[in-house]
Amino acid sequence: MIQIEDTLISLDIIEKAFICDLAQCKGACCVEGDSGAPLESNEYQIIKKILPEIWNDLSPEAQAVIEKQGVGYIDEDGEVVTSLVNGRDCVFTFYDEKGICKCAIEKAYREGRIDFYKPISCHLYPIRVAKHNTFRALNYNKWKICKPAEILGSKAGVPLYKFLKEPLIRKFGEAWYNELETVASEWEKQKESEL
Ligand code: SF4
């Protein structure tokens, strides 16, 4: 574990190679799993506000779920998460012409229709942030559906924390990220010197 301010960072985040390989995984993280994507306290309201902008990109099934229970619900861990269709697909997903599952919120952002990119937990995935009393723990949520991303990351020599630079800065700030980079390169040097 590495500590920066009030965050404890798993070594996997600096040691594991990772680049999402959408051609292989087809965006399965938006579909697989038994809970929706965790939402921060203000994100539920933000999504409610931007809903009209993304409504036409959602499936009729997703629209029906949102009309019935809203954009999110409280899961069995007591966390507010995005609503799901049939307990699987996030309600904000759609499929592109190549059959890749994508996020309608991100699509609207990229088209300049809204200024909210997508929930930070999705942006940071496969890093998960767990809140504890006095600290936050950052872990790599290792899942077999992401295996192609580990292979692609290894080929390119890109570690997870570099692949997720943008969302890590969005969540923790530039100074925090710079410190992570420094600690990671010291860690790498130390490992090389031990070989
Ligand atoms: S996090 Fe995993 S499943 Fe999701 S897009 Fe990346 S590689 Fe695919």
Tab-separated table of C-alpha atoms and ligand atoms in Angstrom:
chain	number	residue	atom	x	y	z
A	1	MET	CA	0.000	0.000	0.000
A	2	ILE	CA	1.074	3.559	-0.688
A	3	GLN	CA	-0.295	6.489	1.301
A	4	ILE	CA	-0.914	9.936	-0.172
A	5	GLU	CA	-2.794	12.326	2.109
A	6	ASP	CA	-5.913	10.448	3.291
A	7	THR	CA	-5.766	7.824	0.528
A	8	LEU	CA	-4.297	4.328	0.705
A	9	ILE	CA	-3.429	3.070	-2.767
A	10	SER	CA	-3.053	-0.609	-3.579
A	11	LEU	CA	0.252	-1.520	-5.265
A	12	ASP	CA	-1.741	-3.166	-8.081
A	13	ILE	CA	-2.642	0.323	-9.278
A	14	ILE	CA	0.989	1.145	-10.047
A	15	GLU	CA	2.156	-2.360	-10.934
A	16	LYS	CA	-0.611	-3.776	-13.154
A	17	ALA	CA	-0.674	-2.897	-16.837
A	18	PHE	CA	-4.047	-1.822	-18.224
A	19	ILE	CA	-5.648	-0.243	-21.299
A	20	CYS	CA	-9.366	-0.875	-21.920
A	21	ASP	CA	-9.745	-2.971	-25.062
A	22	LEU	CA	-13.331	-2.239	-26.102
A	23	ALA	CA	-13.041	-4.299	-29.294
A	24	GLN	CA	-12.543	-7.372	-27.102
A	25	CYS	CA	-14.614	-6.725	-23.955
A	26	LYS	CA	-17.445	-4.814	-25.749
A	27	GLY	CA	-17.842	-2.562	-22.687
A	28	ALA	CA	-19.018	-5.440	-20.502
A	29	CYS	CA	-18.476	-3.560	-17.216
A	30	CYS	CA	-21.651	-1.522	-17.943
A	31	VAL	CA	-23.650	-4.738	-18.211
A	32	GLU	CA	-22.149	-7.422	-15.976
A	33	GLY	CA	-22.374	-7.402	-12.182
A	34	ASP	CA	-25.235	-7.337	-9.741
A	35	SER	CA	-25.359	-3.664	-8.815
A	36	GLY	CA	-25.468	-0.318	-10.645
A	37	ALA	CA	-22.573	2.156	-10.764
A	38	PRO	CA	-21.997	3.967	-7.438
A	39	LEU	CA	-23.074	7.633	-7.463
A	40	GLU	CA	-21.519	10.442	-5.396
A	41	SER	CA	-23.923	12.501	-3.276
A	42	ASN	CA	-24.404	15.261	-5.892
A	43	GLU	CA	-24.420	12.982	-8.954
A	44	TYR	CA	-27.964	11.675	-8.500
A	45	GLN	CA	-29.337	15.248	-8.811
A	46	ILE	CA	-27.019	16.093	-11.719
A	47	ILE	CA	-28.225	13.042	-13.657
A	48	LYS	CA	-31.871	13.899	-12.941
A	49	LYS	CA	-31.238	17.363	-14.375
A	50	ILE	CA	-29.537	16.180	-17.577
A	51	LEU	CA	-32.021	13.351	-18.155
A	52	PRO	CA	-34.026	15.179	-20.888
A	53	GLU	CA	-30.802	15.547	-22.913
A	54	ILE	CA	-30.083	11.816	-22.942
A	55	TRP	CA	-33.640	10.456	-22.874
A	56	ASN	CA	-33.881	9.645	-26.603
A	57	ASP	CA	-30.637	7.651	-26.500
A	58	LEU	CA	-32.021	5.269	-23.860
A	59	SER	CA	-33.823	2.008	-24.618
A	60	PRO	CA	-37.608	1.805	-24.018
A	61	GLU	CA	-36.855	-0.718	-21.217
A	62	ALA	CA	-34.459	1.728	-19.537
A	63	GLN	CA	-36.987	4.572	-19.874
A	64	ALA	CA	-39.644	2.400	-18.194
A	65	VAL	CA	-37.290	1.567	-15.283
A	66	ILE	CA	-36.417	5.250	-14.784
A	67	GLU	CA	-40.104	6.256	-14.886
A	68	LYS	CA	-40.844	3.657	-12.203
A	69	GLN	CA	-37.878	3.922	-9.798
A	70	GLY	CA	-35.815	6.933	-10.907
A	71	VAL	CA	-32.231	7.212	-12.141
A	72	GLY	CA	-30.820	5.346	-9.137
A	73	TYR	CA	-31.611	3.209	-6.112
A	74	ILE	CA	-29.997	2.146	-2.832
A	75	ASP	CA	-28.262	-1.213	-3.219
A	76	GLU	CA	-27.786	-3.900	-0.574
A	77	ASP	CA	-24.576	-2.218	0.655
A	78	GLY	CA	-26.579	0.968	1.323
A	79	GLU	CA	-24.928	2.825	-1.590
A	80	VAL	CA	-26.793	4.972	-4.111
A	81	VAL	CA	-26.175	3.389	-7.537
A	82	THR	CA	-27.518	3.796	-11.075
A	83	SER	CA	-30.701	1.892	-11.927
A	84	LEU	CA	-30.484	-1.347	-13.915
A	85	VAL	CA	-32.575	-3.014	-16.621
A	86	ASN	CA	-33.419	-6.604	-15.636
A	87	GLY	CA	-30.792	-6.442	-12.868
A	88	ARG	CA	-28.010	-6.226	-15.475
A	89	ASP	CA	-27.505	-3.336	-17.905
A	90	CYS	CA	-27.051	0.141	-16.474
A	91	VAL	CA	-30.064	2.215	-17.652
A	92	PHE	CA	-27.702	4.702	-19.336
A	93	THR	CA	-26.187	2.207	-21.769
A	94	PHE	CA	-26.721	1.916	-25.501
A	95	TYR	CA	-25.036	-0.227	-28.188
A	96	ASP	CA	-23.100	1.229	-31.115
A	97	GLU	CA	-23.004	-0.223	-34.631
A	98	LYS	CA	-20.186	-2.621	-33.614
A	99	GLY	CA	-22.224	-4.014	-30.724
A	100	ILE	CA	-20.076	-2.202	-28.128
A	101	CYS	CA	-21.917	-1.126	-24.986
A	102	LYS	CA	-21.449	2.617	-24.389
A	103	CYS	CA	-22.639	5.307	-21.987
A	104	ALA	CA	-25.375	7.734	-23.136
A	105	ILE	CA	-24.198	10.329	-20.588
A	106	GLU	CA	-20.649	10.270	-22.010
A	107	LYS	CA	-22.062	10.453	-25.561
A	108	ALA	CA	-24.040	13.611	-24.724
A	109	TYR	CA	-20.939	15.116	-23.100
A	110	ARG	CA	-18.747	14.362	-26.128
A	111	GLU	CA	-21.381	15.948	-28.395
A	112	GLY	CA	-21.276	19.103	-26.266
A	113	ARG	CA	-24.891	18.773	-25.062
A	114	ILE	CA	-24.071	18.547	-21.327
A	115	ASP	CA	-21.081	19.433	-19.138
A	116	PHE	CA	-21.146	16.324	-16.918
A	117	TYR	CA	-18.818	13.615	-18.281
A	118	LYS	CA	-20.259	10.585	-16.431
A	119	PRO	CA	-20.313	9.313	-12.818
A	120	ILE	CA	-16.799	9.412	-11.386
A	121	SER	CA	-17.027	5.742	-10.320
A	122	CYS	CA	-17.476	4.751	-14.007
A	123	HIS	CA	-14.712	7.128	-15.127
A	124	LEU	CA	-12.341	5.578	-12.547
A	125	TYR	CA	-13.239	1.958	-13.238
A	126	PRO	CA	-11.537	-0.564	-12.658
A	127	ILE	CA	-10.273	1.447	-9.684
A	128	ARG	CA	-12.790	1.386	-6.871
A	129	VAL	CA	-12.694	3.870	-3.976
A	130	ALA	CA	-13.887	2.624	-0.567
A	131	LYS	CA	-14.602	5.243	2.103
A	132	HIS	CA	-13.585	4.504	5.683
A	133	ASN	CA	-13.750	6.726	8.767
A	134	THR	CA	-10.425	8.513	8.380
A	135	PHE	CA	-9.166	7.369	4.978
A	136	ARG	CA	-10.145	6.232	1.506
A	137	ALA	CA	-8.823	2.994	-0.006
A	138	LEU	CA	-8.151	2.716	-3.744
A	139	ASN	CA	-8.129	-0.811	-5.122
A	140	TYR	CA	-7.912	-2.439	-8.522
A	141	ASN	CA	-11.185	-4.342	-8.982
A	142	LYS	CA	-9.736	-7.338	-10.816
A	143	TRP	CA	-12.401	-8.980	-12.987
A	144	LYS	CA	-12.003	-11.564	-15.747
A	145	ILE	CA	-13.945	-9.445	-18.262
A	146	CYS	CA	-11.004	-6.979	-18.202
A	147	LYS	CA	-8.351	-9.599	-19.084
A	148	PRO	CA	-7.938	-8.176	-22.646
A	149	ALA	CA	-7.171	-4.774	-21.047
A	150	GLU	CA	-4.319	-6.303	-19.034
A	151	ILE	CA	-2.907	-7.876	-22.220
A	152	LEU	CA	-3.185	-4.632	-24.203
A	153	GLY	CA	-1.690	-2.642	-21.311
A	154	SER	CA	1.244	-5.066	-21.053
A	155	LYS	CA	1.971	-4.789	-24.774
A	156	ALA	CA	2.006	-0.988	-24.550
A	157	GLY	CA	3.733	-0.875	-21.134
A	158	VAL	CA	1.015	1.341	-19.608
A	159	PRO	CA	0.239	0.908	-15.899
A	160	LEU	CA	-3.300	1.341	-14.572
A	161	TYR	CA	-2.612	4.663	-12.811
A	162	LYS	CA	-1.325	6.193	-16.058
A	163	PHE	CA	-4.249	4.872	-18.098
A	164	LEU	CA	-6.593	6.470	-15.545
A	165	LYS	CA	-4.671	9.743	-15.162
A	166	GLU	CA	-7.622	11.925	-16.232
A	167	PRO	CA	-10.234	10.508	-13.799
A	168	LEU	CA	-7.671	10.330	-10.965
A	169	ILE	CA	-6.975	14.058	-11.428
A	170	ARG	CA	-10.722	14.732	-11.660
A	171	LYS	CA	-11.272	12.948	-8.338
A	172	PHE	CA	-8.134	13.776	-6.302
A	173	GLY	CA	-6.543	16.800	-8.028
A	174	GLU	CA	-3.322	17.448	-9.936
A	175	ALA	CA	-1.007	17.751	-6.895
A	176	TRP	CA	-2.210	14.385	-5.585
A	177	TYR	CA	-1.631	12.760	-8.989
A	178	ASN	CA	1.863	14.271	-9.321
A	179	GLU	CA	2.738	12.805	-5.944
A	180	LEU	CA	1.427	9.424	-7.041
A	181	GLU	CA	3.647	9.587	-10.143
A	182	THR	CA	6.701	10.419	-8.018
A	183	VAL	CA	6.019	7.616	-5.551
A	184	ALA	CA	5.369	5.156	-8.409
A	185	SER	CA	8.647	5.945	-10.171
A	186	GLU	CA	10.563	5.608	-6.868
A	187	TRP	CA	8.833	2.274	-6.328
A	188	GLU	CA	9.855	1.098	-9.821
A	189	LYS	CA	13.507	2.160	-9.259
A	190	GLN	CA	13.600	0.329	-5.941
A	191	LYS	CA	12.239	-2.817	-7.546
A	192	GLU	CA	14.799	-2.662	-10.370
A	193	SER	CA	17.664	-2.208	-7.887
A	194	GLU	CA	16.567	-5.365	-6.076
A	195	LEU	CA	16.775	-7.501	-9.240
B	1	SF4	S1	-13.177	-1.592	-17.441
B	1	SF4	FE1	-12.946	-3.699	-18.246
B	1	SF4	S2	-14.963	-4.275	-19.101
B	1	SF4	FE2	-14.958	-2.019	-18.784
B	1	SF4	S3	-14.363	-1.150	-20.771
B	1	SF4	FE3	-12.463	-1.395	-19.549
B	1	SF4	S4	-11.668	-3.426	-20.079
B	1	SF4	FE4	-13.793	-3.336	-20.774
